[in-house]
Coordinates of C-alpha atoms in Angstrom, one line a residue:
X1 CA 14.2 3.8 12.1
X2 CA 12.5 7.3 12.7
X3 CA 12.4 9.7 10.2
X4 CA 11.8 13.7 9.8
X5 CA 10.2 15.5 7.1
X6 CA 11.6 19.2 6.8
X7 CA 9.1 21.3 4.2
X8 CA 8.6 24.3 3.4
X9 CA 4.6 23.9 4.1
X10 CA 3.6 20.1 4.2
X11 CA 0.2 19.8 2.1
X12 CA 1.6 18.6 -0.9
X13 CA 1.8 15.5 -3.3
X14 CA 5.3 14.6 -2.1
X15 CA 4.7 14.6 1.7
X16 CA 1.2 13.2 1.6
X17 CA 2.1 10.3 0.0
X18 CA 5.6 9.2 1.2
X19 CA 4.6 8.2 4.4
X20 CA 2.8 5.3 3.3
X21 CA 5.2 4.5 0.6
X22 CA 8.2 4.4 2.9
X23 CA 6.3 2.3 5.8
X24 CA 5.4 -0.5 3.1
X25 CA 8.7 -1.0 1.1
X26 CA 10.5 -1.0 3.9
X27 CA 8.4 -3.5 5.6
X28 CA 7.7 -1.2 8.5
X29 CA 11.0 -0.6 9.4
X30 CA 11.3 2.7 8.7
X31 CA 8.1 5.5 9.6
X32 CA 8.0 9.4 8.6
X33 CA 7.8 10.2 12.8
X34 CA 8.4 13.7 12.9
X35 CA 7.6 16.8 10.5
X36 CA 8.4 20.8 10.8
X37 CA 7.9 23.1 8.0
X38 CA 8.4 26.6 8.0
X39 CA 4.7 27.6 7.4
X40 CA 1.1 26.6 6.9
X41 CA 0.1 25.7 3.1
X42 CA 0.1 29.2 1.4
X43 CA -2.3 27.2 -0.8
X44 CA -5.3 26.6 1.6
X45 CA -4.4 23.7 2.4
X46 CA -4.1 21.3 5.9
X47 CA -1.9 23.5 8.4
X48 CA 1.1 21.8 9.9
X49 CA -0.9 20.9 12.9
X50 CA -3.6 19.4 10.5
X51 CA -1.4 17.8 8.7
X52 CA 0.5 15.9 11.2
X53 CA -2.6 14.7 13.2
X54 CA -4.1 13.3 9.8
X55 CA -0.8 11.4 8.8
X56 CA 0.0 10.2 12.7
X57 CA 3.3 12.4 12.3
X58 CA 4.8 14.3 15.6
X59 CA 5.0 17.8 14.9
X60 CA 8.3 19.2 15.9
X61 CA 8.4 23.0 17.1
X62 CA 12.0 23.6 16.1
X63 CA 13.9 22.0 12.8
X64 CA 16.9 21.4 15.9
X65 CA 13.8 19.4 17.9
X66 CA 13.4 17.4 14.8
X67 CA 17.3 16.5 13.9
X68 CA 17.9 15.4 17.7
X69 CA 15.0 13.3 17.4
X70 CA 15.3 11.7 14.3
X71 CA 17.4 8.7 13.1
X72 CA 17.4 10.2 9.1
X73 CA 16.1 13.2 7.2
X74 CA 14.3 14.1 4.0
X75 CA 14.3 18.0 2.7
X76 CA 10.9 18.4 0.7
X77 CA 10.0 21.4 -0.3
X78 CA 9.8 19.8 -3.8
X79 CA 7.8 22.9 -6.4
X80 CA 10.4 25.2 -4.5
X81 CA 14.0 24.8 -4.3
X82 CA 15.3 28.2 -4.0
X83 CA 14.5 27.3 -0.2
X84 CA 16.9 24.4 -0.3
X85 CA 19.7 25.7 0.8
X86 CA 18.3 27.7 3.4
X87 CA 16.5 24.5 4.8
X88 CA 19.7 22.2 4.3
X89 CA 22.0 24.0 6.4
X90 CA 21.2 22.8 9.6
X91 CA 20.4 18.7 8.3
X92 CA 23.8 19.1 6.4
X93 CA 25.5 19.7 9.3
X94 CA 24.1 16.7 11.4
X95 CA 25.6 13.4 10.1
X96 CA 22.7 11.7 9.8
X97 CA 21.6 11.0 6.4
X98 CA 19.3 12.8 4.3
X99 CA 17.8 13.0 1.1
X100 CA 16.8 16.6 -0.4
X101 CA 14.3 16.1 -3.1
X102 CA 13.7 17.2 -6.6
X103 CA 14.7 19.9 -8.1
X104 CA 17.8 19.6 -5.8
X105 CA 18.8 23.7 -6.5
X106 CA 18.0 26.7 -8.5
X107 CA 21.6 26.6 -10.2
X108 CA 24.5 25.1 -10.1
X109 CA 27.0 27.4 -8.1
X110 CA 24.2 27.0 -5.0
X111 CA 24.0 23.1 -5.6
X112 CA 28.2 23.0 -5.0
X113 CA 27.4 25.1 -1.8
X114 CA 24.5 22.3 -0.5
X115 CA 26.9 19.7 -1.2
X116 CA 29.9 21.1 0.6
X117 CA 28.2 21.5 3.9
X118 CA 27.7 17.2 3.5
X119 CA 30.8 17.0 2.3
X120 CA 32.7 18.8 5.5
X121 CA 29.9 17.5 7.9
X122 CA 30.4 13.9 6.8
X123 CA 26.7 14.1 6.1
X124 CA 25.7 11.3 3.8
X125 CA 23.0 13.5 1.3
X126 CA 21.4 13.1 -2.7
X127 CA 18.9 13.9 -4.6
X128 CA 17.3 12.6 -7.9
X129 CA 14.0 12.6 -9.9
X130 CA 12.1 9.4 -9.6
X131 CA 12.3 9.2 -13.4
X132 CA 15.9 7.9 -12.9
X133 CA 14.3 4.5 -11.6
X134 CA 12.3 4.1 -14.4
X135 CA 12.1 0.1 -15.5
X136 CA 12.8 1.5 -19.0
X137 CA 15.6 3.1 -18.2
X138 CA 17.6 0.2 -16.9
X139 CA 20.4 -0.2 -19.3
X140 CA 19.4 2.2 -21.7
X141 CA 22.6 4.4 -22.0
X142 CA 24.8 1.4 -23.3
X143 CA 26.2 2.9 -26.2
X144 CA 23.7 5.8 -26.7
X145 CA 24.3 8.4 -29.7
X146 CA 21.7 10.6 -28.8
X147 CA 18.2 11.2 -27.2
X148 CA 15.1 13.0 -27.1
X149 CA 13.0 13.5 -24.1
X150 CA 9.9 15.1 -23.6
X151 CA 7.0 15.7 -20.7
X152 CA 5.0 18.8 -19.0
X153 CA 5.7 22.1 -20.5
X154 CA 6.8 23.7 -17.1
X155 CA 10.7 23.9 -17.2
X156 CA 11.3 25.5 -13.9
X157 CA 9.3 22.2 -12.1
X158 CA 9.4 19.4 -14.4
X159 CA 12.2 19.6 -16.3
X160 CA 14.4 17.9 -13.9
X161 CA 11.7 14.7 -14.9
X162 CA 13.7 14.9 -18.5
X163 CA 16.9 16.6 -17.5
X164 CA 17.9 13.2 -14.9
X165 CA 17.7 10.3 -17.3
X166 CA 19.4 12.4 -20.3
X167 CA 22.1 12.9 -18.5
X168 CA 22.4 9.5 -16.6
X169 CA 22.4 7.8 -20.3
X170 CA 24.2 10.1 -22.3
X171 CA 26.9 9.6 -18.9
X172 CA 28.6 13.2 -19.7
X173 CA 29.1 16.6 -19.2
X174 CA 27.4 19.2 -21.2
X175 CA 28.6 21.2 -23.0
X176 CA 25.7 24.0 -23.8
X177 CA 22.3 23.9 -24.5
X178 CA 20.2 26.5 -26.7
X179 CA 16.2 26.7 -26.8
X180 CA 13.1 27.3 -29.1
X181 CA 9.8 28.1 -28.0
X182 CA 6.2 29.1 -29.1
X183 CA 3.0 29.5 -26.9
X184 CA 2.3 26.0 -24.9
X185 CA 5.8 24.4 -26.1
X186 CA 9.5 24.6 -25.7
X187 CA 12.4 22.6 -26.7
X188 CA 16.2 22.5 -25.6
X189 CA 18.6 21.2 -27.8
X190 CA 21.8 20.2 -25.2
X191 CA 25.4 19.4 -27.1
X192 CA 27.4 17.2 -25.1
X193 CA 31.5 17.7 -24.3
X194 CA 31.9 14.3 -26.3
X195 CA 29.8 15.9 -29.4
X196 CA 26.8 13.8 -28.9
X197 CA 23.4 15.8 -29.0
X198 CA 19.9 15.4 -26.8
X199 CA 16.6 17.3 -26.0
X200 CA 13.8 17.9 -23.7
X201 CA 10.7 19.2 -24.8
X202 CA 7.8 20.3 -23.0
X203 CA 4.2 20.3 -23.8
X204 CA 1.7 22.6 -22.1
X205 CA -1.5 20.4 -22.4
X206 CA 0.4 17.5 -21.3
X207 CA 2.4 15.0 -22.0
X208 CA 3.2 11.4 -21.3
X209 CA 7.2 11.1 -20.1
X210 CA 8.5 9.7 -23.2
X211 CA 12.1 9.5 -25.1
X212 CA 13.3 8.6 -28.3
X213 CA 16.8 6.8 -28.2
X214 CA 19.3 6.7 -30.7
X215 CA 21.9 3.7 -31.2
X216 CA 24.7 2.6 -33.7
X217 CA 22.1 0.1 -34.7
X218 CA 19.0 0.8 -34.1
X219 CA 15.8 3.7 -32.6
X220 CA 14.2 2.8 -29.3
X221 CA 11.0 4.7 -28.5
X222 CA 10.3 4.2 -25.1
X223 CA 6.8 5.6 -22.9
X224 CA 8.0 5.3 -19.0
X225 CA 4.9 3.1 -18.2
X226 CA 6.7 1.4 -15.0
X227 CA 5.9 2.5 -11.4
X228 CA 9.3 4.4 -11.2
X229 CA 8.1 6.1 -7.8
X230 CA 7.8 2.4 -6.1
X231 CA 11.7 2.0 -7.0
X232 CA 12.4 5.0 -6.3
X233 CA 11.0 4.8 -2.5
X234 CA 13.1 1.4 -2.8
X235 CA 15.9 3.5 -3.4
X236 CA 15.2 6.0 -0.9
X237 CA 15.0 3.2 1.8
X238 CA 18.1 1.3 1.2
X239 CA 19.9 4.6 1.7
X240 CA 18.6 5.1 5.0
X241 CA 19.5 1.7 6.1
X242 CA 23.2 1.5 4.2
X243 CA 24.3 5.5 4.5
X244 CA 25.5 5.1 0.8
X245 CA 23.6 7.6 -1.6
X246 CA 22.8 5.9 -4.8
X247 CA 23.8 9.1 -7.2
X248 CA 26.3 10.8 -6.9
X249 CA 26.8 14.6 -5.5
X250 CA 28.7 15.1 -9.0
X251 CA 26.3 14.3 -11.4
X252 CA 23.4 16.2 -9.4
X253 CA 25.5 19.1 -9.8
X254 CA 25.7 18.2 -13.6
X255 CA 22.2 18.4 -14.2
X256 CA 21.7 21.4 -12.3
X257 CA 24.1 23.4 -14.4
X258 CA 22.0 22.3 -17.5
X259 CA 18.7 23.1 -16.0
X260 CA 20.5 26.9 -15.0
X261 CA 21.8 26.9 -18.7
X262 CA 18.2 25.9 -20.0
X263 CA 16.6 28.8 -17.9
X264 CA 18.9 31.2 -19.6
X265 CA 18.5 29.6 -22.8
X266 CA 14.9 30.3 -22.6
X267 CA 14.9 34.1 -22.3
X268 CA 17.0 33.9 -25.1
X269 CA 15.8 31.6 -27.9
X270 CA 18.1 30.7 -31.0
X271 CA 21.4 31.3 -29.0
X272 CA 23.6 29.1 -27.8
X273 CA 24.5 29.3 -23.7
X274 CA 27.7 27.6 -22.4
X275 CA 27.2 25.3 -18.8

């Protein structure tokens, strides 16, 4: 099974290393074939051309080339997901299925839009952190009164690593979320429709992805030590065999509203913002 990468440029962590990661859990089934992106690394990075001769990848001169040619699709452009939607539109439209990766959109109104091309397309499409795999996760939400998350101080590209298993345990809507801050740390407290409470904090000189969870009968403090990126991949490949996206389009558009309420929340510390 031949797959296409579609990037904004392709010199970063995500497409460098999922080539490799794809070939060996799927047992060499599936292979990243082709790759477009719409520019060279703005970064000084490899160029598209580079890039594609040192990973063995075809370089495609149109994204329509690369669709026609490929038997599934993965939407990078992970550190930049206002260009989601832009990139989506013609993948979304092809019925062959794709994955869009993290952060899946800048808000929640344009995450409804990414999802209803799929949806009318028949286009089977997620996204997810790789966090959500996490070993320690696995069970985790059974009866869960609240939690607290925390990892890398920058909310606009890591938040999503804290965001996705808060709301996956919790398993609700929120309701709103207000935020605190000082220089090098933020934190944002998020109510739930059900009453229950949770957090993400962020730490500017690092942070391990850690989380402190809340039961009738007892605290479990948990590190995420697990390769969560190796189940993840996992993940990723069983999609592209079965068609059958492993979260749902739902409660991706869930999290997005909190990260969009978090932004806001952000700019204005101490107050409450509704999702």
């Amino acid at each position: 099974m031949k797959l296409g990468f579609i990037d904004y440029y392709l010199d970063e962590w995500h497409a460098n290393n999922y080539p490799q990661w794809i070939r060996e859990a799927s047992g060499g089934e599936l292979e990243v074939a082709f790759a477009w992106a719409r520019t060279d690394s703005p970064r000084g990075g490899l160029t598209t051309a580079e890039w594609c001769s040192q990973y063995g990848v075809i370089r495609c001169e149109t994204m329509e080339e690369l669709i026609e040619k490929s038997d599934g699709l993965i939407v990078l452009s992970p550190d930049n997901c206002e260009l989601h939607e832009e990139l989506c539109q013609l993948p979304l439209r092809s019925g062959k299925p794709c994955y869009v990766d993290k952060t899946f959109a800048p808000d929640k109104a344009c995450a409804e839009r990414i999802f209803a091309i799929a949806s009318q397309s028949g286009t089977p499409c997620w996204s997810t952190s790789a966090l959500r795999f996490a070993d320690e996760y696995r069970d985790a939400g059974r009866e869960l009164l609240a939690a607290a998350f925390w990892g890398p101080n920058d909310f606009e590209t890591y938040s999503i690593h804290q965001l996705e298993p808060l709301m996956m345990l919790m398993g609700a809507p929120a309701r709103r979320v207000m935020a605190m801050k000082a220089e090098g740390w933020y934190q944002l407290s998020v109510e739930f429709a059900d009453g229950r409470c949770g957090s993400v904090t962020g730490y500017s000189h690092g942070s391990p992805f850690m989380s402190n969870l809340q039961y009738r009968e007892e605290s479990r403090l948990i590190e995420v030590k697990s390769d969560f990126f190796h189940r993840f991949i996992l993940a990723l490949v069983e999609f592209f065999r079965t068609g059958l996206p492993p979260v749902s389009a739902e409660e991706t558009v869930r999290i997005m509203a909190v990260r969009e309420a978090g932004l806001k929340a952000l700019v204005q510390p101490g107050s409450w913002v509704e999702v």
